[in-house]
Each structure stands twice: as C-alpha cells, then as structure tokens.
N, C-alpha and C. Protein backbone atom coordinates (compact mmCIF):
# COMPACT_ATOMS: atom_id res chain seq x y z
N UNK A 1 37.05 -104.28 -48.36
CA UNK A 1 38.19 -103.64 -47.71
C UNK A 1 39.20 -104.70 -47.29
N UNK A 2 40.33 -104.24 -47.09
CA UNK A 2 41.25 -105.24 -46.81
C UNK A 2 41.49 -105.65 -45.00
N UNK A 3 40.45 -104.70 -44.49
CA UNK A 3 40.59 -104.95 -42.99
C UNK A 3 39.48 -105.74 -42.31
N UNK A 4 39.07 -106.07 -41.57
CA UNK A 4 37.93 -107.54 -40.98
C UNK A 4 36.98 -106.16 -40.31
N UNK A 5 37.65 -105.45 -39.63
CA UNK A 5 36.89 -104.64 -38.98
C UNK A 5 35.62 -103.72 -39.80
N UNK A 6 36.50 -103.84 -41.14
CA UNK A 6 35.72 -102.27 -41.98
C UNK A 6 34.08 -103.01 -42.32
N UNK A 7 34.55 -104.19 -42.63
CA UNK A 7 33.27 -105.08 -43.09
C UNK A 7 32.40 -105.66 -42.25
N UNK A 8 33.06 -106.20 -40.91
CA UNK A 8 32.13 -106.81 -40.24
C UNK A 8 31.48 -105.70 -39.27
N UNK A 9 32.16 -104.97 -38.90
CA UNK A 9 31.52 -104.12 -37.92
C UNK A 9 31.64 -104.73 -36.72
N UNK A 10 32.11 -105.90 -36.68
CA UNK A 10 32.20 -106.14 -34.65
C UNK A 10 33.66 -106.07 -34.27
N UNK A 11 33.83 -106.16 -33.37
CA UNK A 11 35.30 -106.46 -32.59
C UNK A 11 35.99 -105.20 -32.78
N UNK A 12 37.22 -104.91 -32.70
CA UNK A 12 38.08 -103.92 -31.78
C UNK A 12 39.09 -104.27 -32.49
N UNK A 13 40.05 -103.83 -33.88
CA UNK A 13 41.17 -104.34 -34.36
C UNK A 13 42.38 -103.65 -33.84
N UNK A 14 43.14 -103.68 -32.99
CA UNK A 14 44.27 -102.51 -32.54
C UNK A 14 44.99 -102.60 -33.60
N UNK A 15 45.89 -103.52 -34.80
CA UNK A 15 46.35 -103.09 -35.40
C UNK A 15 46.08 -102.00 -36.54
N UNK A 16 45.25 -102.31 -36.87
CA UNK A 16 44.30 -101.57 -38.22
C UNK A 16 44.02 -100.32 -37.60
N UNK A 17 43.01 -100.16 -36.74
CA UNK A 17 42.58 -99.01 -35.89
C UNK A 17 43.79 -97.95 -35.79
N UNK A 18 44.60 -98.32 -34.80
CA UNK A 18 45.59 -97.22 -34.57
C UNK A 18 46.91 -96.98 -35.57
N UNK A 19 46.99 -97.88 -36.55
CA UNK A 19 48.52 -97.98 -37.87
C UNK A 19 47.99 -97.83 -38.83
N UNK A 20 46.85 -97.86 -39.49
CA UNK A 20 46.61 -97.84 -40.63
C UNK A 20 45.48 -96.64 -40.68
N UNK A 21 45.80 -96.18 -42.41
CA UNK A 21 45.29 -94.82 -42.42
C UNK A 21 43.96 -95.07 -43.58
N UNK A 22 43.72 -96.26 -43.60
CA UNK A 22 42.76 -96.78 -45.04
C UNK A 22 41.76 -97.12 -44.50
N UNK A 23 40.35 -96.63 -44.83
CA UNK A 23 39.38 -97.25 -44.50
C UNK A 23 38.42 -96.32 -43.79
N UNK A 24 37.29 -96.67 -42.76
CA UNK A 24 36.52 -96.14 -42.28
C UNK A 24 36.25 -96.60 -40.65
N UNK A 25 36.34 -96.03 -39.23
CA UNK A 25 36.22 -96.21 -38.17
C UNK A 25 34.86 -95.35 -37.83
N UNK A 26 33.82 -96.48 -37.26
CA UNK A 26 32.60 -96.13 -36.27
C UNK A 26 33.54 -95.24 -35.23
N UNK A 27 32.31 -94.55 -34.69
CA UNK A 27 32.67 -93.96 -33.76
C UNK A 27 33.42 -94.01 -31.93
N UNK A 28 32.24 -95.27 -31.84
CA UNK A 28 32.45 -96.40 -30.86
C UNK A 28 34.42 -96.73 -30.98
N UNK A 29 34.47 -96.89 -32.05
CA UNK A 29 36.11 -97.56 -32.27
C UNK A 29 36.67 -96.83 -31.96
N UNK A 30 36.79 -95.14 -32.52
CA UNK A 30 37.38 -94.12 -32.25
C UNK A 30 37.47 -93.89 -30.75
N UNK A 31 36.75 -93.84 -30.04
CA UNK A 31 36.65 -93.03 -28.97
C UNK A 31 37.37 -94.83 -28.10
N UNK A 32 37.49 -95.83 -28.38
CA UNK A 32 38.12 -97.04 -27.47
C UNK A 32 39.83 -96.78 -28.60
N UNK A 33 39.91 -96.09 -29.23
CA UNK A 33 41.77 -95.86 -29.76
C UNK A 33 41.79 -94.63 -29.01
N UNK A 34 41.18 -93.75 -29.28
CA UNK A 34 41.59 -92.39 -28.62
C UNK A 34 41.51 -92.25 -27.07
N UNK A 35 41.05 -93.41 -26.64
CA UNK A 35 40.95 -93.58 -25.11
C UNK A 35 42.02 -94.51 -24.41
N UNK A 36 42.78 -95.77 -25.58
CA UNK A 36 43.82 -96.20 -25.69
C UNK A 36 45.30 -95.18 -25.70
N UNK A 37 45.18 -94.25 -26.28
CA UNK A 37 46.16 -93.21 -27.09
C UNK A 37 46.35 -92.59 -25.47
N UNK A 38 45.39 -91.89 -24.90
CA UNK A 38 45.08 -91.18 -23.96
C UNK A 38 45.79 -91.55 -22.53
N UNK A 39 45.63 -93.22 -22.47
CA UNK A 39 46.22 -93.73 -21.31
C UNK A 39 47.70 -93.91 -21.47
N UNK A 40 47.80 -94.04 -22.69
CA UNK A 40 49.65 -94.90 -23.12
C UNK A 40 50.00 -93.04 -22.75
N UNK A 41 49.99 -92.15 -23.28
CA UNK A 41 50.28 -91.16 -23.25
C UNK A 41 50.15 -89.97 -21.45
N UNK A 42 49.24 -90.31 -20.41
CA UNK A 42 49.36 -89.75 -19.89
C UNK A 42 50.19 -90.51 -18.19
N UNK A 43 50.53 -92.66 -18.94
CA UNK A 43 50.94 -93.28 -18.14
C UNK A 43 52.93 -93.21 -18.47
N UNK A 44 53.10 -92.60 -20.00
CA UNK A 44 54.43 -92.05 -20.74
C UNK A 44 54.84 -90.82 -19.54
N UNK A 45 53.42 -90.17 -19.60
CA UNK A 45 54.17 -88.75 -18.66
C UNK A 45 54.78 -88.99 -17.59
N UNK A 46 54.55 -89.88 -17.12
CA UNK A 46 55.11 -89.71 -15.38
C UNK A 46 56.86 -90.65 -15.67
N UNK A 47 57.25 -90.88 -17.17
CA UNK A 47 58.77 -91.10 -17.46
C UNK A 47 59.31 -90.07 -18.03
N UNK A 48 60.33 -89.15 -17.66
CA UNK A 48 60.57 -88.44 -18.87
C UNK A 48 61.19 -88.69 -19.64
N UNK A 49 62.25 -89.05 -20.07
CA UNK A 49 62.78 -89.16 -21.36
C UNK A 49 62.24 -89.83 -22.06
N UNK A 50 61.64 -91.28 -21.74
CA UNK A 50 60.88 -91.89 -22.43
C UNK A 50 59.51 -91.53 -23.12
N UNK A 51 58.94 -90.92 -22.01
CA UNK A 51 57.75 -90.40 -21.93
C UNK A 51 57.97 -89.58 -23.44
N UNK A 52 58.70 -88.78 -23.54
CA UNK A 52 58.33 -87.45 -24.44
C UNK A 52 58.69 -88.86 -25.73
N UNK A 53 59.51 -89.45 -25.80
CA UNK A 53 59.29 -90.27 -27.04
C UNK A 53 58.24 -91.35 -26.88
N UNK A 54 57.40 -91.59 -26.43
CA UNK A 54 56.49 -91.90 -26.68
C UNK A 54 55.36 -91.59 -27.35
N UNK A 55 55.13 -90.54 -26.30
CA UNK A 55 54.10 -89.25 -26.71
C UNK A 55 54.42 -88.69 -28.51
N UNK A 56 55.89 -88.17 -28.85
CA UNK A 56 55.99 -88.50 -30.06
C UNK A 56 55.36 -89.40 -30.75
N UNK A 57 55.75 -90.80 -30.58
CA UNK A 57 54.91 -92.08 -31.07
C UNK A 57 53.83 -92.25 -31.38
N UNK A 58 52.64 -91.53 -30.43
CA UNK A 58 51.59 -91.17 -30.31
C UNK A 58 50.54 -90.43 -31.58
N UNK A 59 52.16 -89.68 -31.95
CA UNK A 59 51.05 -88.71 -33.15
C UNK A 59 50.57 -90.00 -33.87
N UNK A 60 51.27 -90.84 -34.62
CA UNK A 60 50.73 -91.73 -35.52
C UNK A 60 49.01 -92.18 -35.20
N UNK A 61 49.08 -92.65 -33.96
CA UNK A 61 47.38 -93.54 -34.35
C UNK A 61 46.85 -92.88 -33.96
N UNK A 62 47.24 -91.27 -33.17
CA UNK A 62 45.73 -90.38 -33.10
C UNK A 62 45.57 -90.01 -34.72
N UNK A 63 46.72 -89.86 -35.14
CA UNK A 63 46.12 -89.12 -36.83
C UNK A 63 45.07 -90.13 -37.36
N UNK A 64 46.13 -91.89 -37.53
CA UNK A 64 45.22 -92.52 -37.88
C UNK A 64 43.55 -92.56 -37.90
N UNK A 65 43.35 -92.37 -36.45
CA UNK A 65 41.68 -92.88 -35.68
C UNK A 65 41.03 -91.60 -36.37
N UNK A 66 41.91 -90.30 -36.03
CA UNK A 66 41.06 -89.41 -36.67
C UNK A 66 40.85 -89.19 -38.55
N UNK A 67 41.78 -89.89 -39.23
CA UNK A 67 41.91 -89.97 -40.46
C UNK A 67 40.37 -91.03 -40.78
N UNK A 68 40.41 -91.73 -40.08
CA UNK A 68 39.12 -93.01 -40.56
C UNK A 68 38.49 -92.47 -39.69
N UNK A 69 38.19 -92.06 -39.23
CA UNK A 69 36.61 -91.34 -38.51
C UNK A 69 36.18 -89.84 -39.65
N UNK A 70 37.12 -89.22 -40.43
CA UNK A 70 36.94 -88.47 -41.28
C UNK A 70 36.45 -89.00 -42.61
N UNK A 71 37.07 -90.38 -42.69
CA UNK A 71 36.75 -91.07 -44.27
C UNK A 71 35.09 -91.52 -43.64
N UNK A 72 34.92 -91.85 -42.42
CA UNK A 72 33.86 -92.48 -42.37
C UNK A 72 32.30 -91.48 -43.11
N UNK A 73 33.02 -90.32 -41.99
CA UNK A 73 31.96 -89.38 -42.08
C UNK A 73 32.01 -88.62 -43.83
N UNK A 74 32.59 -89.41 -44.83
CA UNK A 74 32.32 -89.05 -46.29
C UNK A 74 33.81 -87.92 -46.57
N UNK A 75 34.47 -87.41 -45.52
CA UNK A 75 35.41 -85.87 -45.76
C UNK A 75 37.25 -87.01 -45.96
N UNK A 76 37.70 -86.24 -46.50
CA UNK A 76 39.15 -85.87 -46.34
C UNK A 76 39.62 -86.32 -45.55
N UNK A 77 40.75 -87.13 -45.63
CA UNK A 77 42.05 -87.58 -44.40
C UNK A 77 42.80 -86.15 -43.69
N UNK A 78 42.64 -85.28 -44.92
CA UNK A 78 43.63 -84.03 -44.62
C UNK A 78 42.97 -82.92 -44.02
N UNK A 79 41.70 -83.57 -43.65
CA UNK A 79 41.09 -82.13 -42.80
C UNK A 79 41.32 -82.52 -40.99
N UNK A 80 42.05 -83.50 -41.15
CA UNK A 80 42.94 -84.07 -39.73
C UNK A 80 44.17 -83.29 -39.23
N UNK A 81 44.78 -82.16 -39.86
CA UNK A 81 45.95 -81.38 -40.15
C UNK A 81 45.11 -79.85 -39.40
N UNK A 82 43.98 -79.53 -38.77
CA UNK A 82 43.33 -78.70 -38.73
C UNK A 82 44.02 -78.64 -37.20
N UNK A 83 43.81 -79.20 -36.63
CA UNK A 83 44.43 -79.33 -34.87
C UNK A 83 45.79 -78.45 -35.58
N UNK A 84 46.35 -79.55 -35.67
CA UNK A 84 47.88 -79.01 -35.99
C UNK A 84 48.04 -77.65 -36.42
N UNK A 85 47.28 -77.29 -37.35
CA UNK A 85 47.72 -76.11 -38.35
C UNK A 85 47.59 -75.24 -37.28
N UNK A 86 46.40 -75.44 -36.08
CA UNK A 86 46.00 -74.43 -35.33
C UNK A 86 46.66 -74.18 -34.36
N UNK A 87 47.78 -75.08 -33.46
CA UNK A 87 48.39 -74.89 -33.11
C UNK A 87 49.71 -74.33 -32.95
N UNK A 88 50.43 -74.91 -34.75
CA UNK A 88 51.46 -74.07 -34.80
C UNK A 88 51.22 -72.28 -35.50
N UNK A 89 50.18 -72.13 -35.44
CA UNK A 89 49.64 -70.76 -35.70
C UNK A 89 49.95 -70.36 -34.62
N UNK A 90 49.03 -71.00 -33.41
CA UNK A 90 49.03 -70.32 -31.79
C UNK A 90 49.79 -70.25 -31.36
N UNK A 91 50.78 -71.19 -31.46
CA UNK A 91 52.62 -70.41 -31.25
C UNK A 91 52.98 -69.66 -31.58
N UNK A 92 52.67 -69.78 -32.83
CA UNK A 92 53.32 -68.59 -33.68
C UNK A 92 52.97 -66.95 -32.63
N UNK A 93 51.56 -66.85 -32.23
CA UNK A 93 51.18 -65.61 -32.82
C UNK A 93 51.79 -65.42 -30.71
N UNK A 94 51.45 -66.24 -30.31
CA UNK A 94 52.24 -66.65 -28.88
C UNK A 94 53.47 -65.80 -28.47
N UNK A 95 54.87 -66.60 -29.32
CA UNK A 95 55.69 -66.02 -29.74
C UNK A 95 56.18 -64.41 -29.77
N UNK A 96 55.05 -64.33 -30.86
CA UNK A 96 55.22 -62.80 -31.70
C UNK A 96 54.24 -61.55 -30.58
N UNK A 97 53.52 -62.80 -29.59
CA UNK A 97 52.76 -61.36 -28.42
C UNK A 97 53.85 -61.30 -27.70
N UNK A 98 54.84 -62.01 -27.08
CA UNK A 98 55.28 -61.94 -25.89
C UNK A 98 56.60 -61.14 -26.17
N UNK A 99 57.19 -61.48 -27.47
CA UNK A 99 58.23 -60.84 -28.13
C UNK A 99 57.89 -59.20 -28.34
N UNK A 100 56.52 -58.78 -28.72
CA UNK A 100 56.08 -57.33 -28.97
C UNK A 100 55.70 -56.61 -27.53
N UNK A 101 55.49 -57.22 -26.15
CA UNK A 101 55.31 -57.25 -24.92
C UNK A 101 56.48 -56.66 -24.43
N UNK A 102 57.85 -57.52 -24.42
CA UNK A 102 58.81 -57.64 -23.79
C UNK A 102 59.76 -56.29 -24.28
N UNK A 103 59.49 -56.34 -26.01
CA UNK A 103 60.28 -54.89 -26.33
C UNK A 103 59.45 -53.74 -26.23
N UNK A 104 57.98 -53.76 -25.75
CA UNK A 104 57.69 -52.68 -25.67
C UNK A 104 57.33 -51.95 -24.37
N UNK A 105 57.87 -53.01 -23.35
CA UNK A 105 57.58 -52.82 -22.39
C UNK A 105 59.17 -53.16 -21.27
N UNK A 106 59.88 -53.29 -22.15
CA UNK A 106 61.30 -53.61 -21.27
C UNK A 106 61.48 -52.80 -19.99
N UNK A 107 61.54 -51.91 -19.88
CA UNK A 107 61.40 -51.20 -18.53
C UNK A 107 60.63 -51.62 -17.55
N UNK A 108 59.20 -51.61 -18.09
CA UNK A 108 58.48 -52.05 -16.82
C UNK A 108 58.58 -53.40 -16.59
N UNK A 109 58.64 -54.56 -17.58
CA UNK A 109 59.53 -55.44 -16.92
C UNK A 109 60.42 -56.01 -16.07
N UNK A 110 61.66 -54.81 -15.69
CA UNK A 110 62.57 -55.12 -15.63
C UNK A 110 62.27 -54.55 -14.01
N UNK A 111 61.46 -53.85 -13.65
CA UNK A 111 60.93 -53.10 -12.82
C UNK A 111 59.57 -54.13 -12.03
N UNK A 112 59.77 -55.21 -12.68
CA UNK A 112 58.79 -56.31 -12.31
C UNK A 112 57.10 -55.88 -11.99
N UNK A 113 57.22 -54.56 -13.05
CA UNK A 113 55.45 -53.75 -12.79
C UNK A 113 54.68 -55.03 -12.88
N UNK A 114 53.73 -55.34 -12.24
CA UNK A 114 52.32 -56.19 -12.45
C UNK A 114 51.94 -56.05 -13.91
N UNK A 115 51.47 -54.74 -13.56
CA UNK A 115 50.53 -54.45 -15.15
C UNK A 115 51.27 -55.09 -16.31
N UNK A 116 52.67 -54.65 -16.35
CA UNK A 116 53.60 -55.18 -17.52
C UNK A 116 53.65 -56.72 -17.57
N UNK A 117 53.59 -57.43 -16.21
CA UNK A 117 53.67 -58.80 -16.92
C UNK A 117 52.54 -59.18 -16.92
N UNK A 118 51.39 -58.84 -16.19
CA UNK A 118 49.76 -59.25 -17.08
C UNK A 118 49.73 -59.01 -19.03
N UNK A 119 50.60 -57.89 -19.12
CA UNK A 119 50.58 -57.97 -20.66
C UNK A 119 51.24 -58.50 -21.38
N UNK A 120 52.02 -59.24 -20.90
CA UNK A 120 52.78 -60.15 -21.28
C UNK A 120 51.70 -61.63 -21.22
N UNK A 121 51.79 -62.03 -19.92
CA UNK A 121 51.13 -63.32 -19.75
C UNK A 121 49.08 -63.43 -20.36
N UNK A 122 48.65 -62.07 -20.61
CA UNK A 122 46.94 -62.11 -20.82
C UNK A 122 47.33 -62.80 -22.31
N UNK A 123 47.43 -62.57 -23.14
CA UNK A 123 47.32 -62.54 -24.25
C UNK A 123 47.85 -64.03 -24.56
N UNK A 124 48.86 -64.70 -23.84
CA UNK A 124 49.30 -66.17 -23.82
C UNK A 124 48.09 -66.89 -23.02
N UNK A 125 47.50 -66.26 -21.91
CA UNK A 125 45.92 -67.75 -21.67
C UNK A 125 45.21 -67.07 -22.91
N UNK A 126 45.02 -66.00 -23.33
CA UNK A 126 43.90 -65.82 -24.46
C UNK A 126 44.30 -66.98 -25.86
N UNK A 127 45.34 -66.82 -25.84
CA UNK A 127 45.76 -67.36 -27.35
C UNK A 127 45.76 -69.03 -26.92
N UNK A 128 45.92 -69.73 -25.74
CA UNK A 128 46.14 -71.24 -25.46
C UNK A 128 44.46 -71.43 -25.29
N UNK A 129 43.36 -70.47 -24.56
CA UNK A 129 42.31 -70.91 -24.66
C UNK A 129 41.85 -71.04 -26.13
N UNK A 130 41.87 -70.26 -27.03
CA UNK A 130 41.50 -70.76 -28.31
C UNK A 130 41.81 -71.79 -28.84
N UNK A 131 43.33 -72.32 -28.82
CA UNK A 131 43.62 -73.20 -28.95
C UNK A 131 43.20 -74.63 -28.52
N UNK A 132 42.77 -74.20 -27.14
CA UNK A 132 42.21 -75.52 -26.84
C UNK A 132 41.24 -75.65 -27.15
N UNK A 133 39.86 -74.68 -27.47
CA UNK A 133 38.83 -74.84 -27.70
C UNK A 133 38.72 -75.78 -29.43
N UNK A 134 39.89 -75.11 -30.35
CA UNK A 134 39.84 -75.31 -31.73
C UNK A 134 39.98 -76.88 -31.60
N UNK A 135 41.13 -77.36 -30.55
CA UNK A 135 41.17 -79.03 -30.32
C UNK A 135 40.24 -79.78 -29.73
N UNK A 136 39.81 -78.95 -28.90
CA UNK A 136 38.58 -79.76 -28.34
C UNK A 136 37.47 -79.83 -28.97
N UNK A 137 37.23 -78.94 -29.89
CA UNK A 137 35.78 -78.92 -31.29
C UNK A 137 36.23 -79.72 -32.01
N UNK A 138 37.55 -79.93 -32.50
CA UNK A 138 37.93 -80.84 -33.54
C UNK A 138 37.82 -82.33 -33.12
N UNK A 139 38.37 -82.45 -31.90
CA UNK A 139 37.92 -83.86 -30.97
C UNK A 139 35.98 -84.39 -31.04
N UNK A 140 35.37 -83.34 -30.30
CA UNK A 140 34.48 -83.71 -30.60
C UNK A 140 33.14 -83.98 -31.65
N UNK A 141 33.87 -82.91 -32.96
CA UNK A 141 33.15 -83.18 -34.38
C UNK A 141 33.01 -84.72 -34.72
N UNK A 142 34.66 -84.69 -34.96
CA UNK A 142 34.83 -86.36 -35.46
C UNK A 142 34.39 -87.22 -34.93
N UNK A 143 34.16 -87.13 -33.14
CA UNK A 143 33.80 -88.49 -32.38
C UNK A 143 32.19 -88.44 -32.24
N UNK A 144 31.37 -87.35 -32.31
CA UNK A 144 30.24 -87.52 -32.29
C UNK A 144 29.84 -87.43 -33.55
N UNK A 145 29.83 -87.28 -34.40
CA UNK A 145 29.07 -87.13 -36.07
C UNK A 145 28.63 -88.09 -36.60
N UNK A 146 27.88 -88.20 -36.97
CA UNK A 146 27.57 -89.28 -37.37
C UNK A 146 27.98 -89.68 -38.79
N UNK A 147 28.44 -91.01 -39.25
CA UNK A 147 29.50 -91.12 -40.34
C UNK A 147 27.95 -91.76 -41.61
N UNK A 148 28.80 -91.83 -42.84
CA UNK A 148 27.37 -91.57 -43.63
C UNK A 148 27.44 -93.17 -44.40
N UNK A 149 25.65 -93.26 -44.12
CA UNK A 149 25.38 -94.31 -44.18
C UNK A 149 25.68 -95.22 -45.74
N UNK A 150 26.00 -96.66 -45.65
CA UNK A 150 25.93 -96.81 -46.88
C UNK A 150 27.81 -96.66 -47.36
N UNK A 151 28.09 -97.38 -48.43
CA UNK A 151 29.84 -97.27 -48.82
C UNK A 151 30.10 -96.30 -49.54
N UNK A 152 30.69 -95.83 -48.95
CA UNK A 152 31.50 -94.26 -49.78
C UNK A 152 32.79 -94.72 -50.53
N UNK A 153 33.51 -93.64 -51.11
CA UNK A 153 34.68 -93.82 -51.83
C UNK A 153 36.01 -94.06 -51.04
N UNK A 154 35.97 -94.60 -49.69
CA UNK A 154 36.87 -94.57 -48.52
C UNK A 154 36.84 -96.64 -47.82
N UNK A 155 35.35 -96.75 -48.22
CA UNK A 155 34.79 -97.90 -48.06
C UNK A 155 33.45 -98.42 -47.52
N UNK A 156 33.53 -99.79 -47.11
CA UNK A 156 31.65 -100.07 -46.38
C UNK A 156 32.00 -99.51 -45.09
N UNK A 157 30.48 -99.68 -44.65
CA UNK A 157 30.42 -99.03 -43.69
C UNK A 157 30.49 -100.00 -42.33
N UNK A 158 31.73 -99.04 -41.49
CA UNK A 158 31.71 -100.24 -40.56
C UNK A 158 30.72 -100.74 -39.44
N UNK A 159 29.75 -99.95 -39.57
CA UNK A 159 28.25 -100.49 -38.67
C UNK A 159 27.46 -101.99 -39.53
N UNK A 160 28.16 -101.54 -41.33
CA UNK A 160 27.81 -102.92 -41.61
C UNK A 160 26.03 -101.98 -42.36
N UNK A 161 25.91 -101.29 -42.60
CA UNK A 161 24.67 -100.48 -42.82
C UNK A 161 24.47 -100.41 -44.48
C-alpha cells in the first residue's frame, strides 16, 4: 500500500486516516478519527458562521474513516452513502408529513388545537428517531465489526495479520 499505516499497523496517521479514501482502517483508528471529527465539530459549534463551514469540512474524513473501515471489513466504499441516503429520505418524508398535516388540518391549526399540532409535530420525532437509530447502527456496524483477516482487494491488513 502506499500508506505506512496500512502495512505496519502501529501509529495513528492523521493525514491518510482522515483525507484519503484508499486502503484499509483497524478499528482502533476509526473510532481515534471519528473521535477527532467529533471534537473539531462540536468545538466548530459554539462559532457560527464558521462553525457551520467547518462542520461542512467535516463530511470529508468522516466519509473517509468510514470508507476504510468498509474496505477493511472486505465491503464497498459506497455502502458509506447509506447514512446519507437515509437521511435525505427522512426529510423528505418529514417535509411531505408536515406539509399533509398543515393542509389538512389548517383550521385547527390556526385555532392552535393541541391535538392538531401533536399531528403535526408526532410524526417529525417518529421520523428523526428512525433516523437516528439508522445512523447510529451504521456508526456502530463499521466501528465494531470485525474487518477480515488476511489482504483483500482494498489491501493488507492493518493489524498486520
């Protein structure tokens, strides 16, 4: 491999790890980038303007970490697009409850009924809890799985096995 990390298995490469999408990341590595990612991102929040371009910035080396924790475990870079896909679904369908809520219920809305805006707002925690659950399974597949022993078509293995 063209990276020190993929072969030797010791040390901590931040460039490779979080910029580059080639290769294979132990798990151990993953979870010290995604714990890196985690701090830059929730020490971004407390700037805003900056903050939100940061956090932008951000997508890159979570895809990365999760792209080589996917090659590790033998699968696809592109089954890393699964968060995502699931989210802009959950907008979507988000969207399209609160929009079918609001016109079908405009009156009692407007009338500030309870019931009417529980039916508005139930169906938005229903649809964000799935969502989080789909990210948080996807978080923890990749970081606990165990990646497969031996060099695959992605590369050696970075335990060095």
């Amino acid at each position: 491999m063209t990276d020190q990390m993929s072969t030797s298995g010791s040390g901590f490469d931040f460039k490779t790890a979080l910029f580059s999408f080639e290769g294979r990341l132990r798990r151990s590595h993953f979870w010290i980038g995604w714990l890196i990612c985690l701090g830059i991102g929730v020490v971004a929040g407390w700037i805003p303007l900056i903050g939100f371009i940061i956090s932008i910035g951000l997508i890159w080396p979570n895809l990365a970490i999760a792209v080589k924790r996917l090659h590790d475990m033998g699968l696809s870079g592109w089954l890393a697009a699964i968060p995502f896909v699931a989210n802009i679904v959950g907008f979507i369908m988000m969207f399209a409850s609160v929009g079918a809520s609001v016109f079908m219920n405009l009156a009692a809305l407007e009338n500030e009924d309870p019931a009417a805006i529980m039916a508005v707002i139930g169906p938005v925690f229903g649809i964000l809890g799935i969502m989080l659950l789909v990210n948080l399974g996807f978080l923890l597949w990749i970081g606990l799985s165990e990646g497969k022993p031996g060099t695959n078509k992605f590369g050696a293995n970075p335990k060095g096995l």
